[in-house]
Short mmCIF file of C-alpha atoms in Angstrom, two decimals:
data_model
loop_
_atom_site.label_atom_id
_atom_site.label_comp_id
_atom_site.label_asym_id
_atom_site.label_seq_id
_atom_site.Cartn_x
_atom_site.Cartn_y
_atom_site.Cartn_z
CA ASP A 1 -15.64 5.13 -14.45
CA ILE A 2 -15.07 2.82 -11.46
CA GLY A 3 -11.75 1.71 -10.05
CA PHE A 4 -9.80 0.17 -7.19
CA ILE A 5 -7.17 2.57 -5.90
CA GLY A 6 -4.90 3.34 -2.97
CA PRO A 7 -5.66 6.16 -0.52
CA SER A 8 -2.91 8.59 -1.59
CA PRO A 9 -3.88 8.74 -5.28
CA SER A 10 -7.57 9.06 -4.39
CA ILE A 11 -6.79 11.90 -1.96
CA ASN A 12 -4.54 13.58 -4.56
CA GLY A 13 -7.18 13.26 -7.27
CA TYR A 14 -9.89 14.64 -5.02
CA VAL A 15 -7.76 17.58 -3.84
CA LYS A 16 -6.46 18.54 -7.29
CA SER A 17 -9.99 18.58 -8.73
CA LYS A 18 -11.22 20.57 -5.69
CA GLY A 19 -13.56 17.72 -4.83
CA THR A 20 -15.25 17.41 -8.20
CA ASN A 21 -13.92 14.24 -9.82
CA LEU A 22 -14.43 11.20 -7.60
CA ARG A 23 -16.26 9.58 -4.73
CA ILE A 24 -15.10 6.72 -2.53
CA ILE A 25 -17.99 4.26 -2.40
CA SER A 26 -16.53 1.25 -0.59
CA GLY A 27 -13.58 -0.32 1.11
CA SER A 28 -11.58 -3.07 -0.56
CA ALA A 29 -8.50 -4.03 1.45
CA SER A 30 -6.49 -3.27 4.57
CA GLY A 31 -2.89 -4.02 5.51
CA GLY A 32 -0.23 -5.85 3.53
CA VAL A 33 2.52 -3.22 3.91
CA LYS A 34 5.87 -4.00 5.50
CA LEU A 35 9.30 -2.53 6.13
CA VAL A 36 11.74 -5.22 5.00
CA VAL A 37 15.50 -4.81 5.35
CA ASN A 38 18.88 -6.40 4.73
CA PRO A 39 19.50 -8.03 8.15
CA ASP A 40 23.27 -7.73 7.72
CA ARG A 41 23.03 -3.93 7.46
CA ILE A 42 19.99 -3.15 9.62
CA LYS A 43 19.23 -4.91 12.91
CA THR A 44 16.92 -2.38 14.64
CA LEU A 45 14.61 0.46 13.59
CA ASP A 46 17.21 3.00 14.80
CA ASP A 47 19.68 1.52 12.30
CA LEU A 48 17.64 3.01 9.43
CA LYS A 49 19.35 6.36 9.93
CA GLY A 50 21.79 6.91 7.07
CA LYS A 51 20.47 3.96 5.06
CA LYS A 52 18.82 3.74 1.60
CA ILE A 53 15.20 2.62 1.83
CA ALA A 54 12.95 2.20 -1.22
CA THR A 55 9.31 3.25 -1.56
CA PRO A 56 7.21 2.69 -4.73
CA GLN A 57 7.07 6.37 -5.84
CA LYS A 58 7.00 9.92 -4.51
CA GLY A 59 3.72 10.71 -2.80
CA ASN A 60 2.32 7.19 -3.08
CA THR A 61 0.61 5.56 -0.10
CA GLN A 62 3.71 3.78 1.22
CA ASP A 63 5.95 6.79 0.56
CA VAL A 64 3.68 9.03 2.65
CA ALA A 65 3.50 6.45 5.46
CA PHE A 66 7.29 6.08 5.55
CA LEU A 67 7.90 9.85 5.49
CA ASN A 68 5.51 10.19 8.43
CA TRP A 69 7.25 7.39 10.33
CA ILE A 70 10.61 9.10 9.73
CA ALA A 71 9.22 12.43 11.00
CA GLU A 72 7.86 10.73 14.13
CA LYS A 73 11.37 9.40 14.80
CA GLY A 74 12.51 13.04 14.84
CA TRP A 75 14.56 12.61 11.67
CA LYS A 76 14.52 14.99 8.70
CA VAL A 77 13.99 14.09 5.03
CA ASP A 78 13.23 16.41 2.12
CA PRO A 79 9.98 14.99 0.69
CA GLU A 80 10.78 16.14 -2.86
CA SER A 81 14.29 14.68 -3.21
CA GLY A 82 14.04 11.97 -0.55
CA LYS A 83 17.39 13.07 0.87
CA GLY A 84 18.05 13.46 4.56
CA ASP A 85 18.67 11.39 7.69
CA VAL A 86 17.29 8.43 5.71
CA LEU A 87 17.70 8.31 1.93
CA VAL A 88 14.24 7.54 0.54
CA VAL A 89 14.74 5.96 -2.90
CA ARG A 90 11.63 6.01 -5.08
CA THR A 91 11.76 2.73 -7.03
CA ASP A 92 9.12 0.91 -9.06
CA ASN A 93 8.00 -2.26 -7.24
CA LYS A 94 9.01 -4.33 -10.29
CA VAL A 95 12.60 -3.05 -9.96
CA THR A 96 12.91 -3.12 -6.15
CA PRO A 97 13.86 -6.84 -5.83
CA ASP A 98 16.75 -6.39 -8.29
CA ALA A 99 17.87 -3.23 -6.47
CA PHE A 100 17.84 -5.17 -3.20
CA LYS A 101 19.78 -8.12 -4.65
CA SER A 102 22.40 -5.78 -6.12
CA GLY A 103 22.84 -4.04 -2.76
CA SER A 104 21.88 -0.59 -4.06
CA ILE A 105 19.15 -0.34 -1.39
CA ASP A 106 19.26 -1.47 2.24
CA GLY A 107 15.55 -2.14 2.54
CA ALA A 108 12.08 -1.10 1.41
CA TRP A 109 8.71 0.09 2.78
CA VAL A 110 6.48 -1.72 0.29
CA PRO A 111 3.13 -3.44 -0.22
CA GLU A 112 2.58 -7.11 -0.88
CA PRO A 113 3.60 -9.16 -2.75
CA THR A 114 6.83 -7.13 -3.15
CA ALA A 115 7.56 -7.39 0.58
CA SER A 116 7.33 -11.20 0.57
CA LYS A 117 9.36 -11.39 -2.67
CA LEU A 118 12.16 -9.45 -0.92
CA VAL A 119 11.98 -11.86 2.03
CA THR A 120 12.62 -14.77 -0.36
CA ASP A 121 15.68 -12.81 -1.55
CA GLY A 122 17.07 -12.65 1.99
CA ALA A 123 15.31 -9.62 3.49
CA LYS A 124 13.78 -9.64 6.97
CA VAL A 125 10.49 -8.04 8.04
CA LEU A 126 11.45 -5.35 10.56
CA LEU A 127 8.03 -3.72 10.88
CA ASP A 128 4.50 -4.56 9.74
CA GLU A 129 2.61 -1.29 9.22
CA THR A 130 -0.52 -2.80 10.82
CA GLU A 131 1.31 -2.48 14.16
CA LEU A 132 1.18 1.33 13.81
CA TRP A 133 -2.62 1.58 13.45
CA PRO A 134 -5.50 1.33 15.94
CA ASP A 135 -7.21 -2.09 15.69
CA LYS A 136 -4.37 -3.04 13.28
CA LYS A 137 -6.45 -1.85 10.31
CA PHE A 138 -5.73 0.85 7.71
CA VAL A 139 -6.98 1.39 4.19
CA ILE A 140 -4.72 0.15 1.41
CA THR A 141 -7.35 0.08 -1.37
CA ASN A 142 -10.79 1.64 -1.81
CA VAL A 143 -13.38 1.54 -4.58
CA ILE A 144 -13.88 4.90 -6.31
CA VAL A 145 -16.32 6.13 -8.94
CA SER A 146 -16.33 9.27 -11.07
CA GLN A 147 -18.99 11.68 -9.87
CA LYS A 148 -20.19 12.14 -13.45
CA PHE A 149 -20.69 8.39 -13.92
CA LEU A 150 -22.33 8.06 -10.49
CA LYS A 151 -24.82 10.78 -11.39
CA GLU A 152 -25.60 9.30 -14.81
CA HIS A 153 -25.60 5.58 -13.91
CA PRO A 154 -26.39 5.07 -10.21
CA ASP A 155 -27.90 1.65 -11.00
CA VAL A 156 -24.65 0.43 -12.57
CA VAL A 157 -22.62 1.70 -9.60
CA GLU A 158 -24.99 -0.08 -7.21
CA ALA A 159 -24.69 -3.31 -9.22
CA VAL A 160 -20.87 -3.18 -9.16
CA LEU A 161 -20.93 -2.41 -5.44
CA LYS A 162 -23.19 -5.41 -4.79
CA GLY A 163 -20.74 -7.50 -6.80
CA THR A 164 -17.73 -6.37 -4.74
CA VAL A 165 -19.58 -7.04 -1.47
CA LYS A 166 -20.50 -10.57 -2.62
CA THR A 167 -16.98 -11.20 -3.88
CA ASN A 168 -15.38 -10.00 -0.63
CA GLU A 169 -17.73 -12.27 1.31
CA TRP A 170 -16.68 -15.22 -0.89
CA ILE A 171 -12.96 -14.39 -0.53
CA ASN A 172 -13.20 -14.32 3.27
CA ALA A 173 -15.20 -17.57 3.32
CA ASN A 174 -12.88 -19.36 0.85
CA PRO A 175 -9.35 -17.95 1.38
CA ASP A 176 -7.48 -20.84 -0.28
CA LYS A 177 -9.73 -20.90 -3.37
CA ALA A 178 -9.54 -17.09 -3.58
CA LYS A 179 -5.75 -17.15 -3.36
CA ALA A 180 -5.55 -19.76 -6.14
CA SER A 181 -7.98 -17.75 -8.26
CA ALA A 182 -5.97 -14.55 -7.79
CA ASN A 183 -2.73 -16.33 -8.68
CA ALA A 184 -4.31 -17.81 -11.82
CA ALA A 185 -5.45 -14.32 -12.83
CA LEU A 186 -1.93 -12.98 -12.26
CA LYS A 187 -0.55 -15.72 -14.50
CA ALA A 188 -3.11 -14.90 -17.22
CA GLU A 189 -2.26 -11.18 -17.02
CA THR A 190 1.53 -11.38 -16.66
CA GLY A 191 2.46 -14.87 -17.83
CA LYS A 192 3.79 -15.76 -14.39
CA GLU A 193 2.19 -16.80 -11.12
CA LEU A 194 3.60 -16.08 -7.67
CA ALA A 195 5.55 -18.83 -5.92
CA PRO A 196 3.92 -20.28 -2.75
CA GLU A 197 6.66 -18.76 -0.56
CA VAL A 198 5.63 -15.32 -1.88
CA ILE A 199 1.84 -15.51 -2.20
CA ASP A 200 1.18 -17.42 1.06
CA PRO A 201 2.60 -14.81 3.50
CA ALA A 202 1.41 -11.94 1.28
CA TRP A 203 -2.16 -13.22 1.21
CA GLN A 204 -2.19 -13.83 4.96
CA SER A 205 -1.26 -10.21 5.72
CA ILE A 206 -4.07 -8.61 3.68
CA LEU A 207 -7.60 -8.17 5.03
CA VAL A 208 -10.35 -7.93 2.39
CA THR A 209 -13.08 -5.62 3.65
CA ASP A 210 -16.07 -3.55 2.53
CA ASP A 211 -15.25 -0.96 5.22
CA PRO A 212 -13.57 2.10 3.63
CA LEU A 213 -11.80 2.70 6.97
CA ALA A 214 -12.54 6.40 6.57
CA GLY A 215 -10.77 7.46 9.77
CA THR A 216 -7.49 5.99 8.52
CA LEU A 217 -7.97 7.66 5.12
CA LYS A 218 -8.28 11.02 6.91
CA THR A 219 -5.14 10.25 8.91
CA GLN A 220 -3.23 9.40 5.71
CA ALA A 221 -4.41 12.67 4.16
CA ASP A 222 -3.07 14.49 7.22
CA TYR A 223 0.27 12.68 6.82
CA ALA A 224 0.50 13.87 3.20
CA VAL A 225 -0.22 17.46 4.23
CA LYS A 226 2.36 17.24 7.02
CA ALA A 227 4.94 15.95 4.53
CA LYS A 228 4.06 18.90 2.24
CA LEU A 229 3.11 16.51 -0.59
CA ILE A 230 -0.41 17.98 -0.86
#
């Protein structure tokens, strides 16, 4: 009924349903996406040509951003296969660190905390995606609601929205407590918390916000159209 989701899946869901299935009702987070590389194989952005770079999956938010960056470099990549001047390897974020350690990829365009995990495994941050956006802000997560649920239970949607606004305010006022709380929740869900050397830089690079950053969502939709993914 209500969920937290990245821009590409929300755009895809909206387009495929011809605008009938969801509404974006709030922002949630900005930033926290980095291009990290093996510094022995890649020293500059131009060195990416001919290399294997992972993204989380075809058509996902980071995949679309990377394909657009490649196109702006004047390089060619087939968006379906990922083959071209750069080999885009669609790899689940859980698998990406092992792929990096084994040498089967040269780098990755990934969200946190995967980016910081790769850095602990010897990768280097070559580009922070915030540098590519005006005001260094771009949507990474929004709050969505099904239109059916919104119509039937507007009071519930409003209550959840008030809760997210209050929570975001608390997170920004208490970053260390919020980070500890998030890590404790991760441990409860997965049985393992993130090490300080992973969660500290990851947390620092994410901005929690109520602003849906609508202009950047529109830009990301345009990127997906340009890449022929929608």
